[in-house]
Amino acid sequence: MRKIIIDTDPGIDDAAALTIALNNPELKVEMLSTVAGNVNLDYTTENAKKILDFFKKDTPLAKGNSLPMLREYEDASQFHGETGMNGFDFPGSKRELLPEHAAVEMKNRILASEEKVTLVTIGPLTNAALLLSMYPEVKQKLAEVVIMGGSTIDGNTNTSAEFNIKVDPHAAQMVINSGLPVTIFGLRVTTRALLTKTDIEKVKTLGRAGEMLYSLFTHYRGGDLEKAGLMMHDICTICYLLKPEIFKFQQTQLEVAVDGPAAGTTVADLAGRYTAAKNVKLAVEIDQKQFRDWMLAEISQLK
Ligand code: BDR
Ligand code: CA
């Protein structure tokens, strides 16, 4: 069983990633933490509580940063709806949060863990960067950082920048250059992690969790349900932990632009012409059919 911490900004694809991660017996989710991203921090935190309540999980939850390091905060409510998880009538939650900021709570759990922990980030990297800069001693207890972010094709906020990196490029730069083993899933792969309209209709028939995800998916604007399908960006990180053979990777140097009109853009030195250094393991291919079959199989096993 692999111990993980997930830092998230639910968000509809986040909700689906959490659904699978919290319920798969091969993963032990030590805690969740929330960050401002798709919607503001109050909404992302309430949404994380709703998912934990839905599956009756006692996974600890900590609230993180409400703003990026330096840049002005911009949300993605045009894709995820005003509250970030519109479409399903979750009851209000009475769940209590951990008392400290996410970076402190992550540090406490990582240092207390006997085995190394994997940090999975599926929102902007603000909390992760704070963790690594406030408590660099955690690095020796981290096995890997698995990130959904960046693009080496077009962007989804402008012509080149992906949302999670664009929100907080300074934080992304800190984590990517932390010296830790970083595995990163950018738009080259995640825009091809698709569920088609037929798949989404199937999700609806897959029990209580399937009905909940179906309601969220029908309110999600990440992709085109009538044409190519909906993009399951964040789920790629969880799929990788469970079925890494679905992806192909290349070790490379990934640079993040932090200023000016290109801020949030990531550039990969895939041909090795710029430097011999390699700071990430970049996902470069996905087996689309295997991904789709895996995701539907995971949902069908949920209670
Ligand atoms: C990323 O941005 C968010 O909208 C999604 O949840 C995902 O984490 C995709 O660019
Ligand atoms: Ca996300």
mmCIF file with all atom_site columns, C-alpha atoms in Angstrom, residues 126-282:
data_model
loop_
_atom_site.group_PDB
_atom_site.id
_atom_site.type_symbol
_atom_site.label_atom_id
_atom_site.label_alt_id
_atom_site.label_comp_id
_atom_site.label_asym_id
_atom_site.label_entity_id
_atom_site.label_seq_id
_atom_site.pdbx_PDB_ins_code
_atom_site.Cartn_x
_atom_site.Cartn_y
_atom_site.Cartn_z
_atom_site.occupancy
_atom_site.B_iso_or_equiv
_atom_site.pdbx_formal_charge
_atom_site.auth_seq_id
_atom_site.auth_comp_id
_atom_site.auth_asym_id
_atom_site.auth_atom_id
_atom_site.pdbx_PDB_model_num
ATOM 1   C CA . THR A 1 126 ? 1.296   27.009 -3.532  1.00 0.00 ? 126 THR A CA 1
ATOM 2   C CA . ASN A 1 127 ? 0.937   24.647 -0.541  1.00 0.00 ? 127 ASN A CA 1
ATOM 3   C CA . ALA A 1 128 ? 3.575   22.251 -1.853  1.00 0.00 ? 128 ALA A CA 1
ATOM 4   C CA . ALA A 1 129 ? 6.077   25.085 -2.366  1.00 0.00 ? 129 ALA A CA 1
ATOM 5   C CA . LEU A 1 130 ? 5.425   26.420 1.136   1.00 0.00 ? 130 LEU A CA 1
ATOM 6   C CA . LEU A 1 131 ? 5.911   22.939 2.587   1.00 0.00 ? 131 LEU A CA 1
ATOM 7   C CA . LEU A 1 132 ? 9.266   22.467 0.849   1.00 0.00 ? 132 LEU A CA 1
ATOM 8   C CA . SER A 1 133 ? 10.585  25.924 1.647   1.00 0.00 ? 133 SER A CA 1
ATOM 9   C CA . MET A 1 134 ? 9.394   26.069 5.271   1.00 0.00 ? 134 MET A CA 1
ATOM 10  C CA . TYR A 1 135 ? 10.351  22.482 6.105   1.00 0.00 ? 135 TYR A CA 1
ATOM 11  C CA . PRO A 1 136 ? 13.086  21.286 3.730   1.00 0.00 ? 136 PRO A CA 1
ATOM 12  C CA . GLU A 1 137 ? 13.698  18.373 6.136   1.00 0.00 ? 137 GLU A CA 1
ATOM 13  C CA . VAL A 1 138 ? 10.579  16.682 4.704   1.00 0.00 ? 138 VAL A CA 1
ATOM 14  C CA . LYS A 1 139 ? 12.446  16.046 1.449   1.00 0.00 ? 139 LYS A CA 1
ATOM 15  C CA . GLN A 1 140 ? 14.197  13.004 2.828   1.00 0.00 ? 140 GLN A CA 1
ATOM 16  C CA . LYS A 1 141 ? 10.813  11.501 3.722   1.00 0.00 ? 141 LYS A CA 1
ATOM 17  C CA . LEU A 1 142 ? 9.187   12.156 0.341   1.00 0.00 ? 142 LEU A CA 1
ATOM 18  C CA . ALA A 1 143 ? 9.348   9.343  -2.213  1.00 0.00 ? 143 ALA A CA 1
ATOM 19  C CA . GLU A 1 144 ? 8.064   11.380 -5.151  1.00 0.00 ? 144 GLU A CA 1
ATOM 20  C CA . VAL A 1 145 ? 6.011   14.424 -6.083  1.00 0.00 ? 145 VAL A CA 1
ATOM 21  C CA . VAL A 1 146 ? 3.342   13.642 -8.696  1.00 0.00 ? 146 VAL A CA 1
ATOM 22  C CA . ILE A 1 147 ? 1.946   16.743 -10.362 1.00 0.00 ? 147 ILE A CA 1
ATOM 23  C CA . MET A 1 148 ? -0.898  17.505 -12.739 1.00 0.00 ? 148 MET A CA 1
ATOM 24  C CA . GLY A 1 149 ? 0.257   20.699 -14.382 1.00 0.00 ? 149 GLY A CA 1
ATOM 25  C CA . GLY A 1 150 ? 2.005   22.352 -17.272 1.00 0.00 ? 150 GLY A CA 1
ATOM 26  C CA . SER A 1 151 ? 1.865   21.916 -20.994 1.00 0.00 ? 151 SER A CA 1
ATOM 27  C CA . THR A 1 152 ? 4.267   21.067 -23.778 1.00 0.00 ? 152 THR A CA 1
ATOM 28  C CA . ILE A 1 153 ? 1.504   21.571 -26.350 1.00 0.00 ? 153 ILE A CA 1
ATOM 29  C CA . ASP A 1 154 ? -1.046  24.435 -26.327 1.00 0.00 ? 154 ASP A CA 1
ATOM 30  C CA . GLY A 1 155 ? -2.183  26.020 -23.067 1.00 0.00 ? 155 GLY A CA 1
ATOM 31  C CA . ASN A 1 156 ? -5.688  26.024 -21.634 1.00 0.00 ? 156 ASN A CA 1
ATOM 32  C CA . THR A 1 157 ? -5.581  29.561 -20.172 1.00 0.00 ? 157 THR A CA 1
ATOM 33  C CA . ASN A 1 158 ? -3.888  31.276 -23.119 1.00 0.00 ? 158 ASN A CA 1
ATOM 34  C CA . THR A 1 159 ? -1.878  29.961 -26.063 1.00 0.00 ? 159 THR A CA 1
ATOM 35  C CA . SER A 1 160 ? 0.744   28.286 -23.882 1.00 0.00 ? 160 SER A CA 1
ATOM 36  C CA . ALA A 1 161 ? 0.058   28.175 -20.114 1.00 0.00 ? 161 ALA A CA 1
ATOM 37  C CA . GLU A 1 162 ? -1.804  25.419 -18.261 1.00 0.00 ? 162 GLU A CA 1
ATOM 38  C CA . PHE A 1 163 ? -4.085  26.501 -15.395 1.00 0.00 ? 163 PHE A CA 1
ATOM 39  C CA . ASN A 1 164 ? -2.399  24.950 -12.316 1.00 0.00 ? 164 ASN A CA 1
ATOM 40  C CA . ILE A 1 165 ? 0.990   26.403 -13.261 1.00 0.00 ? 165 ILE A CA 1
ATOM 41  C CA . LYS A 1 166 ? -0.420  29.727 -14.465 1.00 0.00 ? 166 LYS A CA 1
ATOM 42  C CA . VAL A 1 167 ? -2.148  30.379 -11.125 1.00 0.00 ? 167 VAL A CA 1
ATOM 43  C CA . ASP A 1 168 ? 1.130   30.142 -9.204  1.00 0.00 ? 168 ASP A CA 1
ATOM 44  C CA . PRO A 1 169 ? 4.189   29.822 -11.477 1.00 0.00 ? 169 PRO A CA 1
ATOM 45  C CA . HIS A 1 170 ? 6.612   30.808 -8.696  1.00 0.00 ? 170 HIS A CA 1
ATOM 46  C CA . ALA A 1 171 ? 5.386   27.923 -6.546  1.00 0.00 ? 171 ALA A CA 1
ATOM 47  C CA . ALA A 1 172 ? 5.568   25.539 -9.508  1.00 0.00 ? 172 ALA A CA 1
ATOM 48  C CA . GLN A 1 173 ? 9.133   26.575 -10.231 1.00 0.00 ? 173 GLN A CA 1
ATOM 49  C CA . MET A 1 174 ? 10.121  25.918 -6.606  1.00 0.00 ? 174 MET A CA 1
ATOM 50  C CA . VAL A 1 175 ? 8.610   22.431 -6.516  1.00 0.00 ? 175 VAL A CA 1
ATOM 51  C CA . ILE A 1 176 ? 9.844   21.359 -9.947  1.00 0.00 ? 176 ILE A CA 1
ATOM 52  C CA . ASN A 1 177 ? 13.384  22.457 -9.058  1.00 0.00 ? 177 ASN A CA 1
ATOM 53  C CA . SER A 1 178 ? 13.289  21.025 -5.525  1.00 0.00 ? 178 SER A CA 1
ATOM 54  C CA . GLY A 1 179 ? 15.647  18.167 -6.366  1.00 0.00 ? 179 GLY A CA 1
ATOM 55  C CA . LEU A 1 180 ? 12.939  15.623 -5.485  1.00 0.00 ? 180 LEU A CA 1
ATOM 56  C CA . PRO A 1 181 ? 11.836  12.982 -7.997  1.00 0.00 ? 181 PRO A CA 1
ATOM 57  C CA . VAL A 1 182 ? 9.049   14.863 -9.812  1.00 0.00 ? 182 VAL A CA 1
ATOM 58  C CA . THR A 1 183 ? 6.625   13.096 -12.166 1.00 0.00 ? 183 THR A CA 1
ATOM 59  C CA . ILE A 1 184 ? 4.466   15.519 -14.111 1.00 0.00 ? 184 ILE A CA 1
ATOM 60  C CA . PHE A 1 185 ? 1.330   15.132 -16.219 1.00 0.00 ? 185 PHE A CA 1
ATOM 61  C CA . GLY A 1 186 ? 0.733   18.081 -18.508 1.00 0.00 ? 186 GLY A CA 1
ATOM 62  C CA . LEU A 1 187 ? -1.851  18.802 -21.167 1.00 0.00 ? 187 LEU A CA 1
ATOM 63  C CA . ARG A 1 188 ? 0.033   16.757 -23.808 1.00 0.00 ? 188 ARG A CA 1
ATOM 64  C CA . VAL A 1 189 ? -1.301  13.693 -22.003 1.00 0.00 ? 189 VAL A CA 1
ATOM 65  C CA . THR A 1 190 ? -4.210  14.885 -19.850 1.00 0.00 ? 190 THR A CA 1
ATOM 66  C CA . THR A 1 191 ? -6.171  16.376 -22.764 1.00 0.00 ? 191 THR A CA 1
ATOM 67  C CA . ARG A 1 192 ? -6.128  12.837 -24.182 1.00 0.00 ? 192 ARG A CA 1
ATOM 68  C CA . ALA A 1 193 ? -7.367  11.240 -20.929 1.00 0.00 ? 193 ALA A CA 1
ATOM 69  C CA . LEU A 1 194 ? -10.937 11.379 -22.178 1.00 0.00 ? 194 LEU A CA 1
ATOM 70  C CA . LEU A 1 195 ? -14.293 9.947  -21.250 1.00 0.00 ? 195 LEU A CA 1
ATOM 71  C CA . THR A 1 196 ? -16.679 10.063 -24.204 1.00 0.00 ? 196 THR A CA 1
ATOM 72  C CA . LYS A 1 197 ? -20.408 10.686 -24.044 1.00 0.00 ? 197 LYS A CA 1
ATOM 73  C CA . THR A 1 198 ? -20.999 6.916  -24.116 1.00 0.00 ? 198 THR A CA 1
ATOM 74  C CA . ASP A 1 199 ? -18.542 6.446  -21.222 1.00 0.00 ? 199 ASP A CA 1
ATOM 75  C CA . ILE A 1 200 ? -20.252 9.191  -19.210 1.00 0.00 ? 200 ILE A CA 1
ATOM 76  C CA . GLU A 1 201 ? -23.655 7.541  -19.765 1.00 0.00 ? 201 GLU A CA 1
ATOM 77  C CA . LYS A 1 202 ? -22.092 4.302  -18.523 1.00 0.00 ? 202 LYS A CA 1
ATOM 78  C CA . VAL A 1 203 ? -20.773 6.088  -15.396 1.00 0.00 ? 203 VAL A CA 1
ATOM 79  C CA . LYS A 1 204 ? -24.383 6.955  -14.509 1.00 0.00 ? 204 LYS A CA 1
ATOM 80  C CA . THR A 1 205 ? -25.246 3.265  -14.293 1.00 0.00 ? 205 THR A CA 1
ATOM 81  C CA . LEU A 1 206 ? -22.330 2.390  -11.999 1.00 0.00 ? 206 LEU A CA 1
ATOM 82  C CA . GLY A 1 207 ? -24.064 2.753  -8.643  1.00 0.00 ? 207 GLY A CA 1
ATOM 83  C CA . ARG A 1 208 ? -24.199 5.545  -6.075  1.00 0.00 ? 208 ARG A CA 1
ATOM 84  C CA . ALA A 1 209 ? -20.715 6.948  -6.752  1.00 0.00 ? 209 ALA A CA 1
ATOM 85  C CA . GLY A 1 210 ? -21.291 6.712  -10.507 1.00 0.00 ? 210 GLY A CA 1
ATOM 86  C CA . GLU A 1 211 ? -24.510 8.701  -10.197 1.00 0.00 ? 211 GLU A CA 1
ATOM 87  C CA . MET A 1 212 ? -22.718 11.402 -8.193  1.00 0.00 ? 212 MET A CA 1
ATOM 88  C CA . LEU A 1 213 ? -19.852 11.651 -10.699 1.00 0.00 ? 213 LEU A CA 1
ATOM 89  C CA . TYR A 1 214 ? -22.300 11.657 -13.611 1.00 0.00 ? 214 TYR A CA 1
ATOM 90  C CA . SER A 1 215 ? -24.101 14.672 -12.099 1.00 0.00 ? 215 SER A CA 1
ATOM 91  C CA . LEU A 1 216 ? -20.795 16.531 -11.753 1.00 0.00 ? 216 LEU A CA 1
ATOM 92  C CA . PHE A 1 217 ? -19.556 15.524 -15.215 1.00 0.00 ? 217 PHE A CA 1
ATOM 93  C CA . THR A 1 218 ? -22.696 16.894 -16.864 1.00 0.00 ? 218 THR A CA 1
ATOM 94  C CA . HIS A 1 219 ? -21.815 20.306 -15.347 1.00 0.00 ? 219 HIS A CA 1
ATOM 95  C CA . TYR A 1 220 ? -18.120 20.157 -16.319 1.00 0.00 ? 220 TYR A CA 1
ATOM 96  C CA . ARG A 1 221 ? -16.870 22.266 -19.210 1.00 0.00 ? 221 ARG A CA 1
ATOM 97  C CA . GLY A 1 222 ? -13.406 20.685 -19.454 1.00 0.00 ? 222 GLY A CA 1
ATOM 98  C CA . GLY A 1 223 ? -13.688 19.319 -22.977 1.00 0.00 ? 223 GLY A CA 1
ATOM 99  C CA . ASP A 1 224 ? -16.627 18.697 -25.236 1.00 0.00 ? 224 ASP A CA 1
ATOM 100 C CA . LEU A 1 225 ? -19.090 15.984 -24.280 1.00 0.00 ? 225 LEU A CA 1
ATOM 101 C CA . GLU A 1 226 ? -20.693 15.850 -27.735 1.00 0.00 ? 226 GLU A CA 1
ATOM 102 C CA . LYS A 1 227 ? -17.372 15.581 -29.619 1.00 0.00 ? 227 LYS A CA 1
ATOM 103 C CA . ALA A 1 228 ? -14.022 14.311 -28.272 1.00 0.00 ? 228 ALA A CA 1
ATOM 104 C CA . GLY A 1 229 ? -15.127 13.840 -24.647 1.00 0.00 ? 229 GLY A CA 1
ATOM 105 C CA . LEU A 1 230 ? -14.408 15.243 -21.178 1.00 0.00 ? 230 LEU A CA 1
ATOM 106 C CA . MET A 1 231 ? -10.808 15.690 -20.029 1.00 0.00 ? 231 MET A CA 1
ATOM 107 C CA . MET A 1 232 ? -9.916  13.788 -16.873 1.00 0.00 ? 232 MET A CA 1
ATOM 108 C CA . HIS A 1 233 ? -6.751  15.818 -16.175 1.00 0.00 ? 233 HIS A CA 1
ATOM 109 C CA . ASP A 1 234 ? -6.238  15.161 -12.463 1.00 0.00 ? 234 ASP A CA 1
ATOM 110 C CA . ILE A 1 235 ? -7.166  11.475 -12.628 1.00 0.00 ? 235 ILE A CA 1
ATOM 111 C CA . CYS A 1 236 ? -3.937  10.815 -14.577 1.00 0.00 ? 236 CYS A CA 1
ATOM 112 C CA . THR A 1 237 ? -1.913  11.232 -11.369 1.00 0.00 ? 237 THR A CA 1
ATOM 113 C CA . ILE A 1 238 ? -3.916  8.562  -9.530  1.00 0.00 ? 238 ILE A CA 1
ATOM 114 C CA . CYS A 1 239 ? -3.960  6.295  -12.582 1.00 0.00 ? 239 CYS A CA 1
ATOM 115 C CA . TYR A 1 240 ? -0.157  6.541  -12.683 1.00 0.00 ? 240 TYR A CA 1
ATOM 116 C CA . LEU A 1 241 ? 0.166   5.433  -9.048  1.00 0.00 ? 241 LEU A CA 1
ATOM 117 C CA . LEU A 1 242 ? -1.954  2.375  -9.753  1.00 0.00 ? 242 LEU A CA 1
ATOM 118 C CA . LYS A 1 243 ? -1.244  1.570  -13.424 1.00 0.00 ? 243 LYS A CA 1
ATOM 119 C CA . PRO A 1 244 ? 1.950   3.345  -14.533 1.00 0.00 ? 244 PRO A CA 1
ATOM 120 C CA . GLU A 1 245 ? 2.130   1.169  -17.668 1.00 0.00 ? 245 GLU A CA 1
ATOM 121 C CA . ILE A 1 246 ? -0.726  3.209  -19.175 1.00 0.00 ? 246 ILE A CA 1
ATOM 122 C CA . PHE A 1 247 ? 1.747   6.090  -19.728 1.00 0.00 ? 247 PHE A CA 1
ATOM 123 C CA . LYS A 1 248 ? 5.129   6.640  -21.341 1.00 0.00 ? 248 LYS A CA 1
ATOM 124 C CA . PHE A 1 249 ? 7.635   9.068  -19.848 1.00 0.00 ? 249 PHE A CA 1
ATOM 125 C CA . GLN A 1 250 ? 10.745  11.000 -20.712 1.00 0.00 ? 250 GLN A CA 1
ATOM 126 C CA . GLN A 1 251 ? 13.274  12.362 -18.234 1.00 0.00 ? 251 GLN A CA 1
ATOM 127 C CA . THR A 1 252 ? 13.787  15.996 -19.186 1.00 0.00 ? 252 THR A CA 1
ATOM 128 C CA . GLN A 1 253 ? 14.444  19.524 -17.995 1.00 0.00 ? 253 GLN A CA 1
ATOM 129 C CA . LEU A 1 254 ? 11.243  21.524 -17.529 1.00 0.00 ? 254 LEU A CA 1
ATOM 130 C CA . GLU A 1 255 ? 11.477  25.285 -17.137 1.00 0.00 ? 255 GLU A CA 1
ATOM 131 C CA . VAL A 1 256 ? 8.663   27.527 -15.873 1.00 0.00 ? 256 VAL A CA 1
ATOM 132 C CA . ALA A 1 257 ? 8.274   31.131 -17.028 1.00 0.00 ? 257 ALA A CA 1
ATOM 133 C CA . VAL A 1 258 ? 7.279   33.244 -14.033 1.00 0.00 ? 258 VAL A CA 1
ATOM 134 C CA . ASP A 1 259 ? 7.046   36.775 -15.457 1.00 0.00 ? 259 ASP A CA 1
ATOM 135 C CA . GLY A 1 260 ? 5.542   38.697 -18.318 1.00 0.00 ? 260 GLY A CA 1
ATOM 136 C CA . PRO A 1 261 ? 3.022   37.480 -20.877 1.00 0.00 ? 261 PRO A CA 1
ATOM 137 C CA . ALA A 1 262 ? 4.475   33.939 -20.861 1.00 0.00 ? 262 ALA A CA 1
ATOM 138 C CA . ALA A 1 263 ? 4.064   33.520 -17.074 1.00 0.00 ? 263 ALA A CA 1
ATOM 139 C CA . GLY A 1 264 ? 2.898   29.996 -16.308 1.00 0.00 ? 264 GLY A CA 1
ATOM 140 C CA . THR A 1 265 ? 4.258   28.554 -19.551 1.00 0.00 ? 265 THR A CA 1
ATOM 141 C CA . THR A 1 266 ? 6.358   25.404 -19.213 1.00 0.00 ? 266 THR A CA 1
ATOM 142 C CA . VAL A 1 267 ? 9.067   24.498 -21.730 1.00 0.00 ? 267 VAL A CA 1
ATOM 143 C CA . ALA A 1 268 ? 10.571  20.992 -21.916 1.00 0.00 ? 268 ALA A CA 1
ATOM 144 C CA . ASP A 1 269 ? 14.095  20.431 -23.248 1.00 0.00 ? 269 ASP A CA 1
ATOM 145 C CA . LEU A 1 270 ? 13.011  17.121 -24.801 1.00 0.00 ? 270 LEU A CA 1
ATOM 146 C CA . ALA A 1 271 ? 15.874  16.967 -27.299 1.00 0.00 ? 271 ALA A CA 1
ATOM 147 C CA . GLY A 1 272 ? 18.445  17.819 -24.609 1.00 0.00 ? 272 GLY A CA 1
ATOM 148 C CA . ARG A 1 273 ? 19.804  20.775 -26.597 1.00 0.00 ? 273 ARG A CA 1
ATOM 149 C CA . TYR A 1 274 ? 19.674  23.295 -23.785 1.00 0.00 ? 274 TYR A CA 1
ATOM 150 C CA . THR A 1 275 ? 21.112  21.400 -20.831 1.00 0.00 ? 275 THR A CA 1
ATOM 151 C CA . ALA A 1 276 ? 22.163  17.953 -19.676 1.00 0.00 ? 276 ALA A CA 1
ATOM 152 C CA . ALA A 1 277 ? 20.172  18.487 -16.461 1.00 0.00 ? 277 ALA A CA 1
ATOM 153 C CA . LYS A 1 278 ? 16.834  16.675 -16.040 1.00 0.00 ? 278 LYS A CA 1
ATOM 154 C CA . ASN A 1 279 ? 14.520  17.824 -13.271 1.00 0.00 ? 279 ASN A CA 1
ATOM 155 C CA . VAL A 1 280 ? 11.322  15.881 -14.089 1.00 0.00 ? 280 VAL A CA 1
ATOM 156 C CA . LYS A 1 281 ? 9.882   12.654 -15.439 1.00 0.00 ? 281 LYS A CA 1
ATOM 157 C CA . LEU A 1 282 ? 7.420   14.035 -17.986 1.00 0.00 ? 282 LEU A CA 1
#
